[in-house]
């Protein structure tokens, strides 16, 4: 009987500790999301590899999804799944912008200074209402060098609005646009291709035609971006730094 009680006590104690463990939720688009068939698929989201930089004392849930904007992520019910789970002590990284720019898709497009801003503010407020900590991030840059080797921005006012919301609402903020611009420029027009998806037909079994994708990340690119994110997250002193290796 004593042995049974001891085992039950250990189990209950373990469950109690597990329940207290915080969760880091990721919400965003394809640059952050998990990809199918990761052993063969060269494309990786930076959130997909983030777990290797975290300790076992925090759970990671990556809800980022290909093609989603700050608008469609909510209208499809994806935020509801996150919000229902949120508890005090959790963290939510919010990174949208790539698909909010899609002028030809009314289900995704948002005006950066009105709808997009309102969406970000709502995510922040609803996260805080649950006692969790929101962290805003600008979108990662696209590899878009001109003929002179100058990296040209494609995100227009969306990153500026993220900065404004973070400043006005006193939200923890990581400028991933700046960090990834520095990453691309340091690599240069040619070597930066390794951070993305550049393959000739037959070079990679996953692609049967030439591939030149300057938005999405290779495994090397995802790990490089995740390292940049982790370094900045550690410096924010939100409490999340305790769970970073």
PDB file of N, CA, C and O in Angstrom, residues 150-217:
ATOM      1  N   UNK A 150      22.176  45.543 -54.291  1.00  0.00           N
ATOM      2  CA  UNK A 150      21.499  46.227 -53.193  1.00  0.00           C
ATOM      3  C   UNK A 150      20.229  45.446 -52.834  1.00  0.00           C
ATOM      4  O   UNK A 150      19.432  45.093 -53.717  1.00  0.00           O
ATOM      5  N   UNK A 151      20.040  45.184 -51.554  1.00  0.00           N
ATOM      6  CA  UNK A 151      18.848  44.470 -51.103  1.00  0.00           C
ATOM      7  C   UNK A 151      17.668  45.435 -51.052  1.00  0.00           C
ATOM      8  O   UNK A 151      17.698  46.429 -50.323  1.00  0.00           O
ATOM      9  N   UNK A 152      16.625  45.137 -51.817  1.00  0.00           N
ATOM     10  CA  UNK A 152      15.467  46.023 -51.942  1.00  0.00           C
ATOM     11  C   UNK A 152      14.321  45.503 -51.084  1.00  0.00           C
ATOM     12  O   UNK A 152      13.947  44.328 -51.153  1.00  0.00           O
ATOM     13  N   UNK A 153      13.733  46.394 -50.300  1.00  0.00           N
ATOM     14  CA  UNK A 153      12.607  46.032 -49.424  1.00  0.00           C
ATOM     15  C   UNK A 153      11.355  45.724 -50.246  1.00  0.00           C
ATOM     16  O   UNK A 153      11.087  46.380 -51.254  1.00  0.00           O
ATOM     17  N   UNK A 154      10.581  44.744 -49.791  1.00  0.00           N
ATOM     18  CA  UNK A 154       9.311  44.406 -50.450  1.00  0.00           C
ATOM     19  C   UNK A 154       8.119  44.544 -49.502  1.00  0.00           C
ATOM     20  O   UNK A 154       6.985  44.296 -49.911  1.00  0.00           O
ATOM     21  N   UNK A 155       8.370  44.923 -48.259  1.00  0.00           N
ATOM     22  CA  UNK A 155       7.310  44.868 -47.248  1.00  0.00           C
ATOM     23  C   UNK A 155       6.552  46.182 -47.043  1.00  0.00           C
ATOM     24  O   UNK A 155       5.603  46.230 -46.255  1.00  0.00           O
ATOM     25  N   UNK A 156       6.953  47.225 -47.732  1.00  0.00           N
ATOM     26  CA  UNK A 156       6.320  48.551 -47.618  1.00  0.00           C
ATOM     27  C   UNK A 156       6.119  48.959 -46.153  1.00  0.00           C
ATOM     28  O   UNK A 156       7.050  48.902 -45.377  1.00  0.00           O
ATOM     29  N   UNK A 157       4.883  49.344 -45.775  1.00  0.00           N
ATOM     30  CA  UNK A 157       4.666  49.924 -44.444  1.00  0.00           C
ATOM     31  C   UNK A 157       4.353  48.915 -43.340  1.00  0.00           C
ATOM     32  O   UNK A 157       4.220  49.298 -42.173  1.00  0.00           O
ATOM     33  N   UNK A 158       4.236  47.647 -43.687  1.00  0.00           N
ATOM     34  CA  UNK A 158       3.830  46.666 -42.673  1.00  0.00           C
ATOM     35  C   UNK A 158       4.807  46.574 -41.495  1.00  0.00           C
ATOM     36  O   UNK A 158       4.374  46.614 -40.333  1.00  0.00           O
ATOM     37  N   UNK A 159       6.107  46.470 -41.719  1.00  0.00           N
ATOM     38  CA  UNK A 159       7.030  46.424 -40.579  1.00  0.00           C
ATOM     39  C   UNK A 159       6.987  47.700 -39.736  1.00  0.00           C
ATOM     40  O   UNK A 159       7.122  47.646 -38.508  1.00  0.00           O
ATOM     41  N   UNK A 160       6.801  48.846 -40.400  1.00  0.00           N
ATOM     42  CA  UNK A 160       6.709  50.112 -39.670  1.00  0.00           C
ATOM     43  C   UNK A 160       5.538  50.078 -38.695  1.00  0.00           C
ATOM     44  O   UNK A 160       5.657  50.519 -37.538  1.00  0.00           O
ATOM     45  N   UNK A 161       4.419  49.530 -39.131  1.00  0.00           N
ATOM     46  CA  UNK A 161       3.235  49.461 -38.272  1.00  0.00           C
ATOM     47  C   UNK A 161       3.483  48.550 -37.073  1.00  0.00           C
ATOM     48  O   UNK A 161       3.042  48.843 -35.962  1.00  0.00           O
ATOM     49  N   UNK A 162       4.194  47.441 -37.283  1.00  0.00           N
ATOM     50  CA  UNK A 162       4.531  46.566 -36.155  1.00  0.00           C
ATOM     51  C   UNK A 162       5.356  47.337 -35.124  1.00  0.00           C
ATOM     52  O   UNK A 162       5.105  47.255 -33.916  1.00  0.00           O
ATOM     53  N   UNK A 163       6.321  48.096 -35.605  1.00  0.00           N
ATOM     54  CA  UNK A 163       7.160  48.902 -34.700  1.00  0.00           C
ATOM     55  C   UNK A 163       6.310  49.912 -33.934  1.00  0.00           C
ATOM     56  O   UNK A 163       6.513  50.135 -32.733  1.00  0.00           O
ATOM     57  N   UNK A 164       5.365  50.522 -34.628  1.00  0.00           N
ATOM     58  CA  UNK A 164       4.506  51.526 -34.000  1.00  0.00           C
ATOM     59  C   UNK A 164       3.615  50.907 -32.921  1.00  0.00           C
ATOM     60  O   UNK A 164       3.472  51.458 -31.822  1.00  0.00           O
ATOM     61  N   UNK A 165       3.027  49.758 -33.230  1.00  0.00           N
ATOM     62  CA  UNK A 165       2.167  49.077 -32.255  1.00  0.00           C
ATOM     63  C   UNK A 165       2.981  48.655 -31.041  1.00  0.00           C
ATOM     64  O   UNK A 165       2.557  48.837 -29.895  1.00  0.00           O
ATOM     65  N   UNK A 166       4.168  48.109 -31.280  1.00  0.00           N
ATOM     66  CA  UNK A 166       5.029  47.681 -30.173  1.00  0.00           C
ATOM     67  C   UNK A 166       5.399  48.860 -29.272  1.00  0.00           C
ATOM     68  O   UNK A 166       5.374  48.747 -28.043  1.00  0.00           O
ATOM     69  N   UNK A 167       5.680  49.987 -29.895  1.00  0.00           N
ATOM     70  CA  UNK A 167       6.047  51.183 -29.129  1.00  0.00           C
ATOM     71  C   UNK A 167       4.849  51.746 -28.367  1.00  0.00           C
ATOM     72  O   UNK A 167       4.944  52.041 -27.167  1.00  0.00           O
ATOM     73  N   UNK A 168       3.729  51.876 -29.051  1.00  0.00           N
ATOM     74  CA  UNK A 168       2.547  52.493 -28.434  1.00  0.00           C
ATOM     75  C   UNK A 168       1.942  51.634 -27.327  1.00  0.00           C
ATOM     76  O   UNK A 168       1.411  52.157 -26.344  1.00  0.00           O
ATOM     77  N   UNK A 169       2.007  50.313 -27.489  1.00  0.00           N
ATOM     78  CA  UNK A 169       1.381  49.416 -26.516  1.00  0.00           C
ATOM     79  C   UNK A 169       2.397  48.799 -25.540  1.00  0.00           C
ATOM     80  O   UNK A 169       2.022  47.967 -24.718  1.00  0.00           O
ATOM     81  N   UNK A 170       3.646  49.236 -25.673  1.00  0.00           N
ATOM     82  CA  UNK A 170       4.718  48.736 -24.792  1.00  0.00           C
ATOM     83  C   UNK A 170       4.791  47.198 -24.837  1.00  0.00           C
ATOM     84  O   UNK A 170       4.759  46.517 -23.818  1.00  0.00           O
ATOM     85  N   UNK A 171       4.891  46.686 -26.072  1.00  0.00           N
ATOM     86  CA  UNK A 171       4.965  45.242 -26.299  1.00  0.00           C
ATOM     87  C   UNK A 171       6.400  44.845 -26.589  1.00  0.00           C
ATOM     88  O   UNK A 171       7.117  45.560 -27.307  1.00  0.00           O
ATOM     89  N   UNK A 172       6.832  43.713 -26.056  1.00  0.00           N
ATOM     90  CA  UNK A 172       8.149  43.175 -26.395  1.00  0.00           C
ATOM     91  C   UNK A 172       8.235  43.027 -27.910  1.00  0.00           C
ATOM     92  O   UNK A 172       7.284  42.574 -28.556  1.00  0.00           O
ATOM     93  N   UNK A 173       9.386  43.382 -28.487  1.00  0.00           N
ATOM     94  CA  UNK A 173       9.489  43.510 -29.941  1.00  0.00           C
ATOM     95  C   UNK A 173      10.839  43.025 -30.444  1.00  0.00           C
ATOM     96  O   UNK A 173      11.880  43.322 -29.854  1.00  0.00           O
ATOM     97  N   UNK A 174      10.794  42.260 -31.538  1.00  0.00           N
ATOM     98  CA  UNK A 174      12.024  41.829 -32.212  1.00  0.00           C
ATOM     99  C   UNK A 174      11.930  42.253 -33.677  1.00  0.00           C
ATOM    100  O   UNK A 174      10.979  41.889 -34.378  1.00  0.00           O
ATOM    101  N   UNK A 175      12.897  43.018 -34.131  1.00  0.00           N
ATOM    102  CA  UNK A 175      12.902  43.517 -35.499  1.00  0.00           C
ATOM    103  C   UNK A 175      13.559  42.490 -36.418  1.00  0.00           C
ATOM    104  O   UNK A 175      14.729  42.618 -36.793  1.00  0.00           O
ATOM    105  N   UNK A 176      12.786  41.464 -36.795  1.00  0.00           N
ATOM    106  CA  UNK A 176      13.317  40.401 -37.641  1.00  0.00           C
ATOM    107  C   UNK A 176      13.618  40.902 -39.055  1.00  0.00           C
ATOM    108  O   UNK A 176      14.475  40.344 -39.745  1.00  0.00           O
ATOM    109  N   UNK A 177      12.946  41.949 -39.488  1.00  0.00           N
ATOM    110  CA  UNK A 177      13.256  42.504 -40.791  1.00  0.00           C
ATOM    111  C   UNK A 177      14.699  43.014 -40.802  1.00  0.00           C
ATOM    112  O   UNK A 177      15.475  42.699 -41.708  1.00  0.00           O
ATOM    113  N   UNK A 178      15.058  43.787 -39.790  1.00  0.00           N
ATOM    114  CA  UNK A 178      16.424  44.310 -39.697  1.00  0.00           C
ATOM    115  C   UNK A 178      17.437  43.173 -39.602  1.00  0.00           C
ATOM    116  O   UNK A 178      18.444  43.153 -40.315  1.00  0.00           O
ATOM    117  N   UNK A 179      17.180  42.222 -38.711  1.00  0.00           N
ATOM    118  CA  UNK A 179      18.130  41.132 -38.488  1.00  0.00           C
ATOM    119  C   UNK A 179      18.332  40.286 -39.740  1.00  0.00           C
ATOM    120  O   UNK A 179      19.460  39.875 -40.057  1.00  0.00           O
ATOM    121  N   UNK A 180      17.249  40.016 -40.461  1.00  0.00           N
ATOM    122  CA  UNK A 180      17.387  39.186 -41.662  1.00  0.00           C
ATOM    123  C   UNK A 180      17.932  39.985 -42.849  1.00  0.00           C
ATOM    124  O   UNK A 180      18.590  39.414 -43.727  1.00  0.00           O
ATOM    125  N   UNK A 181      17.692  41.292 -42.879  1.00  0.00           N
ATOM    126  CA  UNK A 181      18.360  42.128 -43.883  1.00  0.00           C
ATOM    127  C   UNK A 181      19.871  42.055 -43.688  1.00  0.00           C
ATOM    128  O   UNK A 181      20.632  41.890 -44.648  1.00  0.00           O
ATOM    129  N   UNK A 182      20.303  42.183 -42.439  1.00  0.00           N
ATOM    130  CA  UNK A 182      21.736  42.099 -42.137  1.00  0.00           C
ATOM    131  C   UNK A 182      22.286  40.728 -42.523  1.00  0.00           C
ATOM    132  O   UNK A 182      23.403  40.628 -43.034  1.00  0.00           O
ATOM    133  N   UNK A 183      21.495  39.685 -42.293  1.00  0.00           N
ATOM    134  CA  UNK A 183      21.885  38.324 -42.645  1.00  0.00           C
ATOM    135  C   UNK A 183      22.071  38.180 -44.159  1.00  0.00           C
ATOM    136  O   UNK A 183      23.080  37.637 -44.623  1.00  0.00           O
ATOM    137  N   UNK A 184      21.104  38.665 -44.929  1.00  0.00           N
ATOM    138  CA  UNK A 184      21.158  38.556 -46.389  1.00  0.00           C
ATOM    139  C   UNK A 184      22.335  39.355 -46.960  1.00  0.00           C
ATOM    140  O   UNK A 184      23.066  38.873 -47.837  1.00  0.00           O
ATOM    141  N   UNK A 185      22.502  40.564 -46.454  1.00  0.00           N
ATOM    142  CA  UNK A 185      23.570  41.436 -46.950  1.00  0.00           C
ATOM    143  C   UNK A 185      24.939  40.847 -46.632  1.00  0.00           C
ATOM    144  O   UNK A 185      25.856  40.874 -47.464  1.00  0.00           O
ATOM    145  N   UNK A 186      25.076  40.290 -45.436  1.00  0.00           N
ATOM    146  CA  UNK A 186      26.352  39.678 -45.047  1.00  0.00           C
ATOM    147  C   UNK A 186      26.680  38.486 -45.943  1.00  0.00           C
ATOM    148  O   UNK A 186      27.839  38.259 -46.307  1.00  0.00           O
ATOM    149  N   UNK A 187      25.654  37.709 -46.324  1.00  0.00           N
ATOM    150  CA  UNK A 187      25.867  36.551 -47.198  1.00  0.00           C
ATOM    151  C   UNK A 187      26.140  36.991 -48.625  1.00  0.00           C
ATOM    152  O   UNK A 187      26.928  36.364 -49.335  1.00  0.00           O
ATOM    153  N   UNK A 188      25.484  38.070 -49.058  1.00  0.00           N
ATOM    154  CA  UNK A 188      25.673  38.565 -50.420  1.00  0.00           C
ATOM    155  C   UNK A 188      24.724  37.901 -51.406  1.00  0.00           C
ATOM    156  O   UNK A 188      24.084  36.891 -51.103  1.00  0.00           O
ATOM    157  N   UNK A 189      24.636  38.451 -52.628  1.00  0.00           N
ATOM    158  CA  UNK A 189      23.673  37.964 -53.626  1.00  0.00           C
ATOM    159  C   UNK A 189      23.792  36.482 -53.960  1.00  0.00           C
ATOM    160  O   UNK A 189      22.777  35.831 -54.218  1.00  0.00           O
ATOM    161  N   UNK A 190      24.976  35.920 -53.965  1.00  0.00           N
ATOM    162  CA  UNK A 190      25.137  34.510 -54.338  1.00  0.00           C
ATOM    163  C   UNK A 190      24.996  33.567 -53.157  1.00  0.00           C
ATOM    164  O   UNK A 190      24.190  32.639 -53.176  1.00  0.00           O
ATOM    165  N   UNK A 191      25.768  33.773 -52.108  1.00  0.00           N
ATOM    166  CA  UNK A 191      25.738  32.859 -50.961  1.00  0.00           C
ATOM    167  C   UNK A 191      24.386  32.879 -50.249  1.00  0.00           C
ATOM    168  O   UNK A 191      23.997  31.898 -49.610  1.00  0.00           O
ATOM    169  N   UNK A 192      23.651  33.977 -50.358  1.00  0.00           N
ATOM    170  CA  UNK A 192      22.337  34.060 -49.711  1.00  0.00           C
ATOM    171  C   UNK A 192      21.337  33.086 -50.326  1.00  0.00           C
ATOM    172  O   UNK A 192      20.334  32.754 -49.707  1.00  0.00           O
ATOM    173  N   UNK A 193      21.618  32.605 -51.547  1.00  0.00           N
ATOM    174  CA  UNK A 193      20.737  31.606 -52.167  1.00  0.00           C
ATOM    175  C   UNK A 193      20.670  30.336 -51.323  1.00  0.00           C
ATOM    176  O   UNK A 193      19.654  29.636 -51.323  1.00  0.00           O
ATOM    177  N   UNK A 194      21.748  30.048 -50.584  1.00  0.00           N
ATOM    178  CA  UNK A 194      21.787  28.853 -49.742  1.00  0.00           C
ATOM    179  C   UNK A 194      20.800  28.956 -48.576  1.00  0.00           C
ATOM    180  O   UNK A 194      20.404  27.945 -47.997  1.00  0.00           O
ATOM    181  N   UNK A 195      20.414  30.181 -48.227  1.00  0.00           N
ATOM    182  CA  UNK A 195      19.460  30.401 -47.140  1.00  0.00           C
ATOM    183  C   UNK A 195      18.023  30.181 -47.600  1.00  0.00           C
ATOM    184  O   UNK A 195      17.113  30.077 -46.785  1.00  0.00           O
ATOM    185  N   UNK A 196      17.850  30.097 -48.909  1.00  0.00           N
ATOM    186  CA  UNK A 196      16.518  29.966 -49.506  1.00  0.00           C
ATOM    187  C   UNK A 196      16.456  28.700 -50.360  1.00  0.00           C
ATOM    188  O   UNK A 196      17.204  27.760 -50.130  1.00  0.00           O
ATOM    189  N   UNK A 197      15.563  28.685 -51.313  1.00  0.00           N
ATOM    190  CA  UNK A 197      15.310  27.475 -52.088  1.00  0.00           C
ATOM    191  C   UNK A 197      15.692  27.700 -53.550  1.00  0.00           C
ATOM    192  O   UNK A 197      14.861  28.096 -54.371  1.00  0.00           O
ATOM    193  N   UNK A 198      16.961  27.449 -53.856  1.00  0.00           N
ATOM    194  CA  UNK A 198      17.483  27.605 -55.209  1.00  0.00           C
ATOM    195  C   UNK A 198      18.063  26.279 -55.671  1.00  0.00           C
ATOM    196  O   UNK A 198      19.100  25.838 -55.182  1.00  0.00           O
ATOM    197  N   UNK A 199      17.363  25.643 -56.606  1.00  0.00           N
ATOM    198  CA  UNK A 199      17.798  24.341 -57.109  1.00  0.00           C
ATOM    199  C   UNK A 199      17.550  24.253 -58.611  1.00  0.00           C
ATOM    200  O   UNK A 199      16.540  24.738 -59.114  1.00  0.00           O
ATOM    201  N   UNK A 200      18.469  23.616 -59.298  1.00  0.00           N
ATOM    202  CA  UNK A 200      18.262  23.280 -60.705  1.00  0.00           C
ATOM    203  C   UNK A 200      17.438  21.990 -60.771  1.00  0.00           C
ATOM    204  O   UNK A 200      17.456  21.184 -59.840  1.00  0.00           O
ATOM    205  N   UNK A 201      16.740  21.799 -61.869  1.00  0.00           N
ATOM    206  CA  UNK A 201      15.939  20.581 -62.046  1.00  0.00           C
ATOM    207  C   UNK A 201      16.806  19.341 -61.834  1.00  0.00           C
ATOM    208  O   UNK A 201      17.897  19.235 -62.393  1.00  0.00           O
ATOM    209  N   UNK A 202      16.342  18.447 -60.965  1.00  0.00           N
ATOM    210  CA  UNK A 202      17.080  17.218 -60.691  1.00  0.00           C
ATOM    211  C   UNK A 202      18.120  17.328 -59.605  1.00  0.00           C
ATOM    212  O   UNK A 202      18.657  16.318 -59.135  1.00  0.00           O
ATOM    213  N   UNK A 203      18.408  18.551 -59.179  1.00  0.00           N
ATOM    214  CA  UNK A 203      19.420  18.748 -58.136  1.00  0.00           C
ATOM    215  C   UNK A 203      18.902  18.286 -56.776  1.00  0.00           C
ATOM    216  O   UNK A 203      19.666  17.820 -55.932  1.00  0.00           O
ATOM    217  N   UNK A 204      17.607  18.427 -56.580  1.00  0.00           N
ATOM    218  CA  UNK A 204      16.979  17.973 -55.354  1.00  0.00           C
ATOM    219  C   UNK A 204      15.763  17.113 -55.723  1.00  0.00           C
ATOM    220  O   UNK A 204      14.946  17.524 -56.540  1.00  0.00           O
ATOM    221  N   UNK A 205      15.673  15.947 -55.108  1.00  0.00           N
ATOM    222  CA  UNK A 205      14.616  14.994 -55.465  1.00  0.00           C
ATOM    223  C   UNK A 205      13.215  15.547 -55.222  1.00  0.00           C
ATOM    224  O   UNK A 205      12.237  15.078 -55.815  1.00  0.00           O
ATOM    225  N   UNK A 206      13.091  16.553 -54.367  1.00  0.00           N
ATOM    226  CA  UNK A 206      11.783  17.105 -54.030  1.00  0.00           C
ATOM    227  C   UNK A 206      11.228  17.971 -55.163  1.00  0.00           C
ATOM    228  O   UNK A 206      10.028  18.190 -55.242  1.00  0.00           O
ATOM    229  N   UNK A 207      12.107  18.478 -56.025  1.00  0.00           N
ATOM    230  CA  UNK A 207      11.677  19.357 -57.108  1.00  0.00           C
ATOM    231  C   UNK A 207      12.050  18.749 -58.457  1.00  0.00           C
ATOM    232  O   UNK A 207      13.209  18.402 -58.684  1.00  0.00           O
ATOM    233  N   UNK A 208      11.074  18.642 -59.352  1.00  0.00           N
ATOM    234  CA  UNK A 208      11.368  18.098 -60.680  1.00  0.00           C
ATOM    235  C   UNK A 208      11.617  19.196 -61.710  1.00  0.00           C
ATOM    236  O   UNK A 208      11.941  18.929 -62.869  1.00  0.00           O
ATOM    237  N   UNK A 209      11.460  20.452 -61.278  1.00  0.00           N
ATOM    238  CA  UNK A 209      11.750  21.597 -62.142  1.00  0.00           C
ATOM    239  C   UNK A 209      12.679  22.557 -61.403  1.00  0.00           C
ATOM    240  O   UNK A 209      12.903  22.426 -60.206  1.00  0.00           O
ATOM    241  N   UNK A 210      13.221  23.534 -62.131  1.00  0.00           N
ATOM    242  CA  UNK A 210      14.058  24.553 -61.484  1.00  0.00           C
ATOM    243  C   UNK A 210      13.262  25.239 -60.384  1.00  0.00           C
ATOM    244  O   UNK A 210      12.054  25.479 -60.530  1.00  0.00           O
ATOM    245  N   UNK A 211      13.936  25.542 -59.306  1.00  0.00           N
ATOM    246  CA  UNK A 211      13.292  26.217 -58.165  1.00  0.00           C
ATOM    247  C   UNK A 211      14.105  27.446 -57.783  1.00  0.00           C
ATOM    248  O   UNK A 211      15.316  27.363 -57.595  1.00  0.00           O
ATOM    249  N   UNK A 212      13.429  28.588 -57.703  1.00  0.00           N
ATOM    250  CA  UNK A 212      14.093  29.822 -57.266  1.00  0.00           C
ATOM    251  C   UNK A 212      13.123  30.589 -56.385  1.00  0.00           C
ATOM    252  O   UNK A 212      12.348  31.425 -56.865  1.00  0.00           O
ATOM    253  N   UNK A 213      13.147  30.287 -55.117  1.00  0.00           N
ATOM    254  CA  UNK A 213      12.222  30.860 -54.137  1.00  0.00           C
ATOM    255  C   UNK A 213      13.031  31.708 -53.160  1.00  0.00           C
ATOM    256  O   UNK A 213      13.842  31.201 -52.390  1.00  0.00           O
ATOM    257  N   UNK A 214      12.812  33.021 -53.202  1.00  0.00           N
ATOM    258  CA  UNK A 214      13.578  33.949 -52.363  1.00  0.00           C
ATOM    259  C   UNK A 214      12.828  34.398 -51.114  1.00  0.00           C
ATOM    260  O   UNK A 214      13.310  35.248 -50.370  1.00  0.00           O
ATOM    261  N   UNK A 215      11.648  33.822 -50.898  1.00  0.00           N
ATOM    262  CA  UNK A 215      10.859  34.154 -49.705  1.00  0.00           C
ATOM    263  C   UNK A 215      11.038  33.108 -48.620  1.00  0.00           C
ATOM    264  O   UNK A 215      11.285  33.435 -47.462  1.00  0.00           O
ATOM    265  N   UNK A 216      10.923  31.842 -49.008  1.00  0.00           N
ATOM    266  CA  UNK A 216      10.960  30.747 -48.035  1.00  0.00           C
ATOM    267  C   UNK A 216      12.378  30.277 -47.763  1.00  0.00           C
ATOM    268  O   UNK A 216      13.300  30.568 -48.529  1.00  0.00           O
ATOM    269  N   UNK A 217      12.522  29.539 -46.669  1.00  0.00           N
ATOM    270  CA  UNK A 217      13.850  29.221 -46.154  1.00  0.00           C
ATOM    271  C   UNK A 217      14.240  27.761 -46.338  1.00  0.00           C
ATOM    272  O   UNK A 217      13.410  26.858 -46.227  1.00  0.00           O
TER     273      UNK A 217
END
